[in-house]
């Protein structure tokens, strides 16, 4: 087995064997990625790293169709990739779309919902601009009222606090709840299933910004009961930049017994040229209305990017998605423990005591003086020096906290399967050193 592992390491791009990857050590798995041994990449929340094999797929498929007579407008565009990826996430081909990124997916969901003036949507201030700017557009366009909650941050935050916050903000006019699967600021793994149950009890539509979920959490969308979810292909899933996933529920099931929300498949070359598409109200609508096809067929698209994303998903399956999730979360837990040891639990913005909220994103204030948490220049300098002096790649984030009028800055670590405890230790010691120098 080790010999086979070594082969993969020595010949990047060699087809990984399933049996080998399923049990390979994390050191060996790191060799699947074109990573420099002198760097610590702790920024998958911005962009992951394509494995050699995925890069090879990308260039091979590009070469295959360039200059050939390939049909770049086949019906329902790469149904086999969509079917495979859909099954990785527990759903069906007609519900899964390969799009360009999470932002595009979110824009298509917001533009596709049948909003009316006076409808309320509930969301948080800790959403990405991809959510908040699209919701503001809906506000300006349709008169939708956007109600933003500020999520709590800190070591002791609990799941129940978050659920209570949402529960107490729902009104009879709430049409939809928009929330992240994992937030990019606090690194909170949101209680998606519980929020969906809460929404369903009141007939509210759920839209999850799952940009960070693919490749991180072994996600069964059917069981979660969400109506819509968008994901990024290039972050934890380590596919090419310019890939994303858009899930649109197309079944009525026990996990989500609500009728399918009215949804307009915005940007389509497959939507009927005249007349209406078949209705979407049947309990198993796949036979009549393949909403995924309407959304997927939207002019020419990068076949190579889709192929490479599908390959990244296959590699994840070979290693084992639940195994990857366990590893990633355990590194997230390790980062939080080490930060609490070095800087005290009060330095952490990410929930730590409640394991249900743990994610591989950890945000914290590395400076001893609390006033420095408002000093964006210090954070920018620290991150730039960290990159140039220590070859450690992280990022800073800026967000609001309950009860404070001013935005806080934080350093953010993202752990992935190619990281190790050593990466976390090395990065943390360097951050603490630089923060002391900058104080
Ligand atoms: C939570 C979250 N949502 C959405 C996005 C946007 O993702 P994409 O670049 O795939 O559009 C990001 C990017 O960092 C993010 O962290």
GROMACS .gro file of C-alpha atoms and ligand atoms in nm:
model
  455
    1UNK     CA    1   0.000   0.000   0.000
    2UNK     CA    2   0.276   0.240   0.097
    3UNK     CA    3   0.446   0.163  -0.229
    4UNK     CA    4   0.135   0.262  -0.417
    5UNK     CA    5   0.111   0.577  -0.203
    6UNK     CA    6   0.467   0.661  -0.291
    7UNK     CA    7   0.387   0.616  -0.658
    8UNK     CA    8   0.116   0.876  -0.632
    9UNK     CA    9   0.357   1.111  -0.461
   10UNK     CA   10   0.634   1.064  -0.712
   11UNK     CA   11   0.409   1.078  -1.015
   12UNK     CA   12   0.158   1.348  -0.952
   13UNK     CA   13  -0.147   1.286  -1.163
   14UNK     CA   14  -0.123   0.908  -1.135
   15UNK     CA   15  -0.471   0.765  -1.105
   16UNK     CA   16  -0.523   0.715  -0.730
   17UNK     CA   17  -0.642   0.371  -0.636
   18UNK     CA   18  -0.957   0.366  -0.421
   19UNK     CA   19  -0.835   0.110  -0.172
   20UNK     CA   20  -0.514   0.304  -0.118
   21UNK     CA   21  -0.671   0.643  -0.066
   22UNK     CA   22  -0.938   0.512   0.169
   23UNK     CA   23  -0.672   0.420   0.425
   24UNK     CA   24  -0.375   0.638   0.322
   25UNK     CA   25  -0.213   0.853   0.588
   26UNK     CA   26  -0.282   1.227   0.580
   27UNK     CA   27   0.085   1.284   0.497
   28UNK     CA   28   0.044   1.070   0.188
   29UNK     CA   29  -0.281   1.239   0.093
   30UNK     CA   30  -0.106   1.575   0.111
   31UNK     CA   31   0.115   1.452  -0.173
   32UNK     CA   32  -0.188   1.454  -0.403
   33UNK     CA   33  -0.171   1.835  -0.393
   34UNK     CA   34   0.085   2.065  -0.559
   35UNK     CA   35   0.186   2.222  -0.228
   36UNK     CA   36   0.527   2.359  -0.147
   37UNK     CA   37   0.664   2.192   0.166
   38UNK     CA   38   0.781   2.531   0.294
   39UNK     CA   39   0.436   2.689   0.301
   40UNK     CA   40   0.132   2.651   0.521
   41UNK     CA   41  -0.189   2.706   0.324
   42UNK     CA   42  -0.458   2.785   0.580
   43UNK     CA   43  -0.691   2.977   0.353
   44UNK     CA   44  -0.926   2.730   0.185
   45UNK     CA   45  -1.213   2.963   0.273
   46UNK     CA   46  -1.076   3.186  -0.002
   47UNK     CA   47  -0.958   2.919  -0.242
   48UNK     CA   48  -0.857   2.555  -0.201
   49UNK     CA   49  -0.583   2.371  -0.389
   50UNK     CA   50  -0.657   2.157  -0.695
   51UNK     CA   51  -0.505   1.809  -0.667
   52UNK     CA   52  -0.260   1.718  -0.947
   53UNK     CA   53  -0.518   1.482  -1.084
   54UNK     CA   54  -0.781   1.755  -1.108
   55UNK     CA   55  -0.538   1.991  -1.281
   56UNK     CA   56  -0.459   1.715  -1.531
   57UNK     CA   57  -0.829   1.657  -1.599
   58UNK     CA   58  -0.876   2.029  -1.658
   59UNK     CA   59  -0.596   2.056  -1.915
   60UNK     CA   60  -0.674   1.720  -2.080
   61UNK     CA   61  -1.042   1.802  -2.137
   62UNK     CA   62  -0.955   2.151  -2.262
   63UNK     CA   63  -0.721   1.995  -2.519
   64UNK     CA   64  -0.982   1.736  -2.616
   65UNK     CA   65  -1.247   1.982  -2.720
   66UNK     CA   66  -1.029   2.270  -2.847
   67UNK     CA   67  -1.023   2.260  -3.226
   68UNK     CA   68  -1.249   1.957  -3.240
   69UNK     CA   69  -1.610   1.938  -3.348
   70UNK     CA   70  -1.731   1.870  -2.995
   71UNK     CA   71  -2.095   1.949  -2.932
   72UNK     CA   72  -2.076   2.223  -2.676
   73UNK     CA   73  -2.457   2.256  -2.662
   74UNK     CA   74  -2.565   1.901  -2.576
   75UNK     CA   75  -2.908   1.861  -2.419
   76UNK     CA   76  -2.901   1.918  -2.044
   77UNK     CA   77  -2.522   1.977  -2.043
   78UNK     CA   78  -2.305   1.713  -1.871
   79UNK     CA   79  -2.591   1.515  -1.707
   80UNK     CA   80  -2.347   1.244  -1.598
   81UNK     CA   81  -2.135   1.483  -1.390
   82UNK     CA   82  -2.448   1.632  -1.239
   83UNK     CA   83  -2.586   1.287  -1.157
   84UNK     CA   84  -2.262   1.182  -0.988
   85UNK     CA   85  -2.224   1.504  -0.790
   86UNK     CA   86  -2.593   1.506  -0.695
   87UNK     CA   87  -2.560   1.157  -0.552
   88UNK     CA   88  -2.256   1.268  -0.347
   89UNK     CA   89  -2.492   1.518  -0.183
   90UNK     CA   90  -2.785   1.276  -0.143
   91UNK     CA   91  -3.007   1.419  -0.417
   92UNK     CA   92  -3.096   1.361  -0.785
   93UNK     CA   93  -2.962   1.487  -1.117
   94UNK     CA   94  -3.267   1.704  -1.190
   95UNK     CA   95  -3.199   1.901  -0.869
   96UNK     CA   96  -2.828   1.970  -0.920
   97UNK     CA   97  -2.668   2.235  -1.140
   98UNK     CA   98  -2.301   2.300  -1.200
   99UNK     CA   99  -2.274   2.678  -1.211
  100UNK     CA  100  -1.988   2.925  -1.198
  101UNK     CA  101  -1.961   2.994  -0.825
  102UNK     CA  102  -2.170   3.031  -0.513
  103UNK     CA  103  -2.238   3.396  -0.590
  104UNK     CA  104  -2.393   3.317  -0.926
  105UNK     CA  105  -2.602   3.041  -0.768
  106UNK     CA  106  -2.728   3.280  -0.500
  107UNK     CA  107  -2.813   3.549  -0.755
  108UNK     CA  108  -3.015   3.297  -0.956
  109UNK     CA  109  -3.203   3.183  -0.645
  110UNK     CA  110  -3.285   3.539  -0.535
  111UNK     CA  111  -3.389   3.640  -0.888
  112UNK     CA  112  -3.586   3.316  -0.933
  113UNK     CA  113  -3.803   3.337  -0.621
  114UNK     CA  114  -4.149   3.484  -0.659
  115UNK     CA  115  -4.104   3.778  -0.422
  116UNK     CA  116  -4.380   4.033  -0.368
  117UNK     CA  117  -4.367   4.381  -0.211
  118UNK     CA  118  -4.383   4.356   0.167
  119UNK     CA  119  -4.239   4.003   0.182
  120UNK     CA  120  -3.982   3.972   0.459
  121UNK     CA  121  -3.664   3.771   0.445
  122UNK     CA  122  -3.466   3.681   0.751
  123UNK     CA  123  -3.088   3.664   0.729
  124UNK     CA  124  -2.777   3.762   0.926
  125UNK     CA  125  -2.517   4.035   0.903
  126UNK     CA  126  -2.258   3.756   0.890
  127UNK     CA  127  -2.351   3.650   0.537
  128UNK     CA  128  -2.120   3.700   0.244
  129UNK     CA  129  -2.179   4.000   0.016
  130UNK     CA  130  -2.301   3.744  -0.239
  131UNK     CA  131  -2.611   3.705  -0.019
  132UNK     CA  132  -2.653   4.056   0.119
  133UNK     CA  133  -2.604   4.245  -0.207
  134UNK     CA  134  -2.850   4.018  -0.390
  135UNK     CA  135  -3.105   4.060  -0.112
  136UNK     CA  136  -3.064   4.436  -0.127
  137UNK     CA  137  -3.128   4.414  -0.498
  138UNK     CA  138  -3.450   4.225  -0.419
  139UNK     CA  139  -3.536   4.500  -0.172
  140UNK     CA  140  -3.486   4.773  -0.433
  141UNK     CA  141  -3.655   4.574  -0.707
  142UNK     CA  142  -3.956   4.416  -0.534
  143UNK     CA  143  -3.982   4.596  -0.202
  144UNK     CA  144  -3.870   4.290  -0.006
  145UNK     CA  145  -3.787   4.377   0.355
  146UNK     CA  146  -3.452   4.234   0.460
  147UNK     CA  147  -3.429   4.167   0.833
  148UNK     CA  148  -3.067   4.109   0.939
  149UNK     CA  149  -2.974   3.940   1.267
  150UNK     CA  150  -2.628   3.976   1.418
  151UNK     CA  151  -2.500   3.632   1.510
  152UNK     CA  152  -2.335   3.597   1.850
  153UNK     CA  153  -1.961   3.531   1.854
  154UNK     CA  154  -1.725   3.389   2.114
  155UNK     CA  155  -1.603   3.077   2.288
  156UNK     CA  156  -1.931   3.001   2.472
  157UNK     CA  157  -2.193   3.058   2.201
  158UNK     CA  158  -2.446   2.775   2.187
  159UNK     CA  159  -2.667   2.625   1.917
  160UNK     CA  160  -2.975   2.710   2.124
  161UNK     CA  161  -2.881   3.081   2.130
  162UNK     CA  162  -2.867   3.086   1.751
  163UNK     CA  163  -3.196   2.899   1.714
  164UNK     CA  164  -3.364   3.132   1.961
  165UNK     CA  165  -3.238   3.437   1.770
  166UNK     CA  166  -3.404   3.315   1.449
  167UNK     CA  167  -3.719   3.186   1.620
  168UNK     CA  168  -3.787   3.518   1.787
  169UNK     CA  169  -3.737   3.716   1.464
  170UNK     CA  170  -3.983   3.524   1.244
  171UNK     CA  171  -4.302   3.714   1.164
  172UNK     CA  172  -4.618   3.618   0.971
  173UNK     CA  173  -4.466   3.795   0.667
  174UNK     CA  174  -4.137   3.601   0.668
  175UNK     CA  175  -4.120   3.435   0.326
  176UNK     CA  176  -3.765   3.303   0.329
  177UNK     CA  177  -3.467   3.247   0.558
  178UNK     CA  178  -3.119   3.295   0.411
  179UNK     CA  179  -2.827   3.167   0.617
  180UNK     CA  180  -2.483   3.017   0.568
  181UNK     CA  181  -2.398   2.650   0.611
  182UNK     CA  182  -2.077   2.768   0.776
  183UNK     CA  183  -2.026   3.142   0.827
  184UNK     CA  184  -1.713   3.302   0.687
  185UNK     CA  185  -1.668   3.542   0.981
  186UNK     CA  186  -1.732   3.347   1.302
  187UNK     CA  187  -1.669   3.012   1.137
  188UNK     CA  188  -2.000   2.893   1.282
  189UNK     CA  189  -2.130   2.564   1.154
  190UNK     CA  190  -2.496   2.663   1.149
  191UNK     CA  191  -2.767   2.423   1.275
  192UNK     CA  192  -2.905   2.380   0.924
  193UNK     CA  193  -3.143   2.092   0.994
  194UNK     CA  194  -3.294   2.263   1.299
  195UNK     CA  195  -3.336   2.594   1.111
  196UNK     CA  196  -3.503   2.412   0.821
  197UNK     CA  197  -3.745   2.238   1.060
  198UNK     CA  198  -3.824   2.575   1.220
  199UNK     CA  199  -3.887   2.727   0.876
  200UNK     CA  200  -4.096   2.437   0.751
  201UNK     CA  201  -4.331   2.458   1.050
  202UNK     CA  202  -4.425   2.806   0.927
  203UNK     CA  203  -4.415   2.742   0.552
  204UNK     CA  204  -4.096   2.947   0.512
  205UNK     CA  205  -3.852   2.886   0.224
  206UNK     CA  206  -3.490   2.804   0.320
  207UNK     CA  207  -3.193   2.920   0.115
  208UNK     CA  208  -2.854   2.806   0.240
  209UNK     CA  209  -2.533   2.974   0.135
  210UNK     CA  210  -2.329   2.656   0.147
  211UNK     CA  211  -2.029   2.809  -0.032
  212UNK     CA  212  -1.794   2.649   0.217
  213UNK     CA  213  -1.971   2.314   0.261
  214UNK     CA  214  -1.879   2.105  -0.047
  215UNK     CA  215  -1.566   1.907   0.029
  216UNK     CA  216  -1.581   2.004   0.398
  217UNK     CA  217  -1.895   1.851   0.547
  218UNK     CA  218  -2.034   1.519   0.426
  219UNK     CA  219  -2.366   1.677   0.333
  220UNK     CA  220  -2.695   1.497   0.266
  221UNK     CA  221  -2.914   1.771   0.125
  222UNK     CA  222  -3.224   1.554   0.125
  223UNK     CA  223  -3.192   1.483   0.497
  224UNK     CA  224  -3.121   1.847   0.578
  225UNK     CA  225  -3.452   1.937   0.410
  226UNK     CA  226  -3.329   2.264   0.254
  227UNK     CA  227  -3.513   2.421  -0.040
  228UNK     CA  228  -3.211   2.579  -0.208
  229UNK     CA  229  -2.838   2.554  -0.147
  230UNK     CA  230  -2.546   2.705  -0.332
  231UNK     CA  231  -2.188   2.588  -0.299
  232UNK     CA  232  -1.845   2.686  -0.419
  233UNK     CA  233  -1.648   2.432  -0.621
  234UNK     CA  234  -1.310   2.593  -0.564
  235UNK     CA  235  -1.293   2.620  -0.184
  236UNK     CA  236  -1.303   2.302   0.030
  237UNK     CA  237  -1.399   2.093  -0.274
  238UNK     CA  238  -1.071   2.195  -0.442
  239UNK     CA  239  -1.212   2.215  -0.794
  240UNK     CA  240  -1.118   2.489  -1.042
  241UNK     CA  241  -1.197   2.855  -0.981
  242UNK     CA  242  -1.518   2.942  -1.159
  243UNK     CA  243  -1.712   2.634  -1.047
  244UNK     CA  244  -2.007   2.616  -0.814
  245UNK     CA  245  -2.311   2.407  -0.728
  246UNK     CA  246  -2.674   2.508  -0.722
  247UNK     CA  247  -2.923   2.272  -0.558
  248UNK     CA  248  -3.295   2.329  -0.614
  249UNK     CA  249  -3.527   2.090  -0.427
  250UNK     CA  250  -3.745   1.908  -0.677
  251UNK     CA  251  -3.912   1.652  -0.449
  252UNK     CA  252  -4.165   1.656  -0.168
  253UNK     CA  253  -4.022   1.426   0.100
  254UNK     CA  254  -4.065   1.356   0.472
  255UNK     CA  255  -3.760   1.576   0.546
  256UNK     CA  256  -3.928   1.861   0.361
  257UNK     CA  257  -4.300   1.802   0.310
  258UNK     CA  258  -4.369   2.162   0.195
  259UNK     CA  259  -4.492   2.211  -0.163
  260UNK     CA  260  -4.214   2.320  -0.399
  261UNK     CA  261  -4.181   2.699  -0.394
  262UNK     CA  262  -4.258   2.885  -0.714
  263UNK     CA  263  -3.924   2.927  -0.884
  264UNK     CA  264  -3.826   3.093  -1.213
  265UNK     CA  265  -3.515   2.934  -1.368
  266UNK     CA  266  -3.340   3.260  -1.448
  267UNK     CA  267  -3.074   3.240  -1.724
  268UNK     CA  268  -3.178   2.949  -1.940
  269UNK     CA  269  -3.169   2.831  -2.299
  270UNK     CA  270  -3.381   2.524  -2.212
  271UNK     CA  271  -3.687   2.695  -2.062
  272UNK     CA  272  -3.974   2.656  -2.316
  273UNK     CA  273  -3.962   2.909  -2.599
  274UNK     CA  274  -4.338   2.942  -2.578
  275UNK     CA  275  -4.594   2.840  -2.321
  276UNK     CA  276  -4.534   2.723  -1.968
  277UNK     CA  277  -4.316   2.439  -1.841
  278UNK     CA  278  -4.487   2.142  -1.672
  279UNK     CA  279  -4.610   2.209  -1.318
  280UNK     CA  280  -4.379   2.136  -1.022
  281UNK     CA  281  -4.640   2.039  -0.768
  282UNK     CA  282  -4.632   1.658  -0.803
  283UNK     CA  283  -4.465   1.477  -0.509
  284UNK     CA  284  -4.204   1.337  -0.747
  285UNK     CA  285  -4.170   1.606  -1.007
  286UNK     CA  286  -3.854   1.474  -1.167
  287UNK     CA  287  -4.057   1.288  -1.431
  288UNK     CA  288  -4.224   1.605  -1.551
  289UNK     CA  289  -4.012   1.905  -1.469
  290UNK     CA  290  -3.634   1.879  -1.470
  291UNK     CA  291  -3.570   2.218  -1.314
  292UNK     CA  292  -3.197   2.137  -1.313
  293UNK     CA  293  -3.194   2.108  -1.693
  294UNK     CA  294  -3.358   2.447  -1.732
  295UNK     CA  295  -3.094   2.603  -1.511
  296UNK     CA  296  -2.802   2.404  -1.644
  297UNK     CA  297  -2.856   2.480  -2.011
  298UNK     CA  298  -2.763   2.846  -2.017
  299UNK     CA  299  -2.546   2.894  -2.324
  300UNK     CA  300  -2.193   2.767  -2.370
  301UNK     CA  301  -2.002   2.663  -2.060
  302UNK     CA  302  -1.659   2.532  -1.967
  303UNK     CA  303  -1.670   2.157  -2.017
  304UNK     CA  304  -1.319   2.133  -1.872
  305UNK     CA  305  -1.410   2.308  -1.551
  306UNK     CA  306  -1.712   2.084  -1.499
  307UNK     CA  307  -1.502   1.773  -1.572
  308UNK     CA  308  -1.235   1.887  -1.326
  309UNK     CA  309  -1.492   1.960  -1.056
  310UNK     CA  310  -1.646   1.616  -1.111
  311UNK     CA  311  -1.296   1.465  -1.079
  312UNK     CA  312  -1.232   1.655  -0.754
  313UNK     CA  313  -1.556   1.509  -0.620
  314UNK     CA  314  -1.446   1.160  -0.727
  315UNK     CA  315  -1.111   1.198  -0.548
  316UNK     CA  316  -1.302   1.303  -0.234
  317UNK     CA  317  -1.517   0.990  -0.263
  318UNK     CA  318  -1.206   0.774  -0.297
  319UNK     CA  319  -1.061   0.917   0.023
  320UNK     CA  320  -1.403   0.909   0.194
  321UNK     CA  321  -1.615   1.218   0.258
  322UNK     CA  322  -1.694   1.138   0.621
  323UNK     CA  323  -1.327   1.063   0.687
  324UNK     CA  324  -1.233   1.399   0.538
  325UNK     CA  325  -1.498   1.577   0.745
  326UNK     CA  326  -1.368   1.415   1.064
  327UNK     CA  327  -1.010   1.516   0.986
  328UNK     CA  328  -1.099   1.873   0.894
  329UNK     CA  329  -1.312   1.922   1.204
  330UNK     CA  330  -1.050   1.773   1.430
  331UNK     CA  331  -0.792   2.020   1.294
  332UNK     CA  332  -1.044   2.300   1.353
  333UNK     CA  333  -1.085   2.182   1.712
  334UNK     CA  334  -0.706   2.166   1.750
  335UNK     CA  335  -0.667   2.523   1.620
  336UNK     CA  336  -0.924   2.650   1.872
  337UNK     CA  337  -0.760   2.466   2.160
  338UNK     CA  338  -0.414   2.598   2.071
  339UNK     CA  339  -0.540   2.956   2.029
  340UNK     CA  340  -0.714   2.936   2.368
  341UNK     CA  341  -0.389   2.810   2.522
  342UNK     CA  342  -0.171   3.080   2.364
  343UNK     CA  343  -0.405   3.379   2.381
  344UNK     CA  344  -0.686   3.280   2.618
  345UNK     CA  345  -1.043   3.173   2.528
  346UNK     CA  346  -1.149   3.541   2.510
  347UNK     CA  347  -0.941   3.582   2.192
  348UNK     CA  348  -1.171   3.347   2.000
  349UNK     CA  349  -1.469   3.472   1.800
  350UNK     CA  350  -1.548   3.118   1.683
  351UNK     CA  351  -1.774   2.910   1.907
  352UNK     CA  352  -1.563   2.646   2.080
  353UNK     CA  353  -1.744   2.503   2.383
  354UNK     CA  354  -2.041   2.378   2.176
  355UNK     CA  355  -1.895   2.110   1.953
  356UNK     CA  356  -2.204   2.117   1.724
  357UNK     CA  357  -2.098   2.461   1.601
  358UNK     CA  358  -1.736   2.363   1.532
  359UNK     CA  359  -1.603   2.412   1.180
  360UNK     CA  360  -1.257   2.425   1.022
  361UNK     CA  361  -1.274   2.806   1.018
  362UNK     CA  362  -1.141   2.972   1.330
  363UNK     CA  363  -1.138   3.347   1.380
  364UNK     CA  364  -0.960   3.522   1.664
  365UNK     CA  365  -0.798   3.843   1.780
  366UNK     CA  366  -0.421   3.787   1.802
  367UNK     CA  367  -0.352   4.124   1.971
  368UNK     CA  368  -0.339   4.159   2.349
  369UNK     CA  369  -0.474   4.515   2.347
  370UNK     CA  370  -0.852   4.493   2.281
  371UNK     CA  371  -0.836   4.829   2.095
  372UNK     CA  372  -0.630   4.661   1.821
  373UNK     CA  373  -0.936   4.456   1.723
  374UNK     CA  374  -1.060   4.773   1.547
  375UNK     CA  375  -0.733   4.849   1.370
  376UNK     CA  376  -0.766   4.718   1.016
  377UNK     CA  377  -0.418   4.839   0.917
  378UNK     CA  378  -0.257   4.623   1.183
  379UNK     CA  379  -0.440   4.316   1.056
  380UNK     CA  380  -0.347   4.390   0.696
  381UNK     CA  381   0.018   4.433   0.793
  382UNK     CA  382   0.019   4.118   1.002
  383UNK     CA  383  -0.128   3.905   0.721
  384UNK     CA  384   0.112   4.051   0.461
  385UNK     CA  385   0.416   3.995   0.683
  386UNK     CA  386   0.300   3.645   0.768
  387UNK     CA  387   0.293   3.563   0.401
  388UNK     CA  388   0.629   3.718   0.315
  389UNK     CA  389   0.830   3.634   0.626
  390UNK     CA  390   0.681   3.300   0.725
  391UNK     CA  391   0.513   3.170   0.408
  392UNK     CA  392   0.191   3.116   0.596
  393UNK     CA  393  -0.129   3.198   0.410
  394UNK     CA  394  -0.434   3.304   0.612
  395UNK     CA  395  -0.669   3.605   0.581
  396UNK     CA  396  -0.831   3.873   0.792
  397UNK     CA  397  -1.204   3.925   0.816
  398UNK     CA  398  -1.418   4.214   0.936
  399UNK     CA  399  -1.763   4.178   1.095
  400UNK     CA  400  -1.999   4.315   1.355
  401UNK     CA  401  -2.063   4.168   1.700
  402UNK     CA  402  -2.380   4.211   1.908
  403UNK     CA  403  -2.384   4.528   2.114
  404UNK     CA  404  -2.089   4.698   1.943
  405UNK     CA  405  -2.131   4.984   1.700
  406UNK     CA  406  -1.789   4.929   1.543
  407UNK     CA  407  -1.674   4.648   1.317
  408UNK     CA  408  -1.414   4.405   1.452
  409UNK     CA  409  -1.123   4.260   1.264
  410UNK     CA  410  -1.004   3.905   1.314
  411UNK     CA  411  -0.741   3.666   1.183
  412UNK     CA  412  -0.887   3.352   1.023
  413UNK     CA  413  -0.736   3.002   1.003
  414UNK     CA  414  -0.896   2.749   0.769
  415UNK     CA  415  -0.789   2.388   0.809
  416UNK     CA  416  -0.814   2.133   0.532
  417UNK     CA  417  -0.722   1.772   0.470
  418UNK     CA  418  -0.378   1.872   0.341
  419UNK     CA  419  -0.301   2.061   0.665
  420UNK     CA  420  -0.153   1.918   0.980
  421UNK     CA  421  -0.126   2.007   1.346
  422UNK     CA  422   0.224   2.132   1.261
  423UNK     CA  423   0.081   2.383   1.011
  424UNK     CA  424  -0.152   2.516   1.281
  425UNK     CA  425   0.127   2.542   1.539
  426UNK     CA  426   0.364   2.707   1.297
  427UNK     CA  427   0.104   2.959   1.184
  428UNK     CA  428  -0.008   3.038   1.537
  429UNK     CA  429   0.341   3.096   1.671
  430UNK     CA  430   0.419   3.323   1.377
  431UNK     CA  431   0.093   3.518   1.424
  432UNK     CA  432   0.160   3.563   1.797
  433UNK     CA  433   0.517   3.680   1.726
  434UNK     CA  434   0.403   3.933   1.465
  435UNK     CA  435   0.114   4.056   1.680
  436UNK     CA  436   0.360   4.123   1.963
  437UNK     CA  437   0.594   4.307   1.728
  438UNK     CA  438   0.307   4.518   1.592
  439UNK     CA  439   0.160   4.603   1.933
  440LIG     C1  440  -1.982   3.202   0.305
  440LIG     C2  441  -1.947   3.244   0.165
  440LIG     N1  442  -2.043   3.257   0.073
  440LIG     C3  443  -2.018   3.291  -0.054
  440LIG     C4  444  -1.890   3.315  -0.097
  440LIG     C5  445  -1.865   3.347  -0.242
  440LIG     O1  446  -1.817   3.229  -0.304
  440LIG     P1  447  -1.789   3.221  -0.460
  440LIG     O2  448  -1.655   3.281  -0.484
  440LIG     O3  449  -1.791   3.073  -0.493
  440LIG     O4  450  -1.896   3.295  -0.529
  440LIG     C6  451  -1.785   3.307  -0.005
  440LIG     C7  452  -1.648   3.340  -0.045
  440LIG     O5  453  -1.555   3.340   0.031
  440LIG     C8  454  -1.813   3.268   0.128
  440LIG     O6  455  -1.716   3.255   0.220
   0.00000   0.00000   0.00000
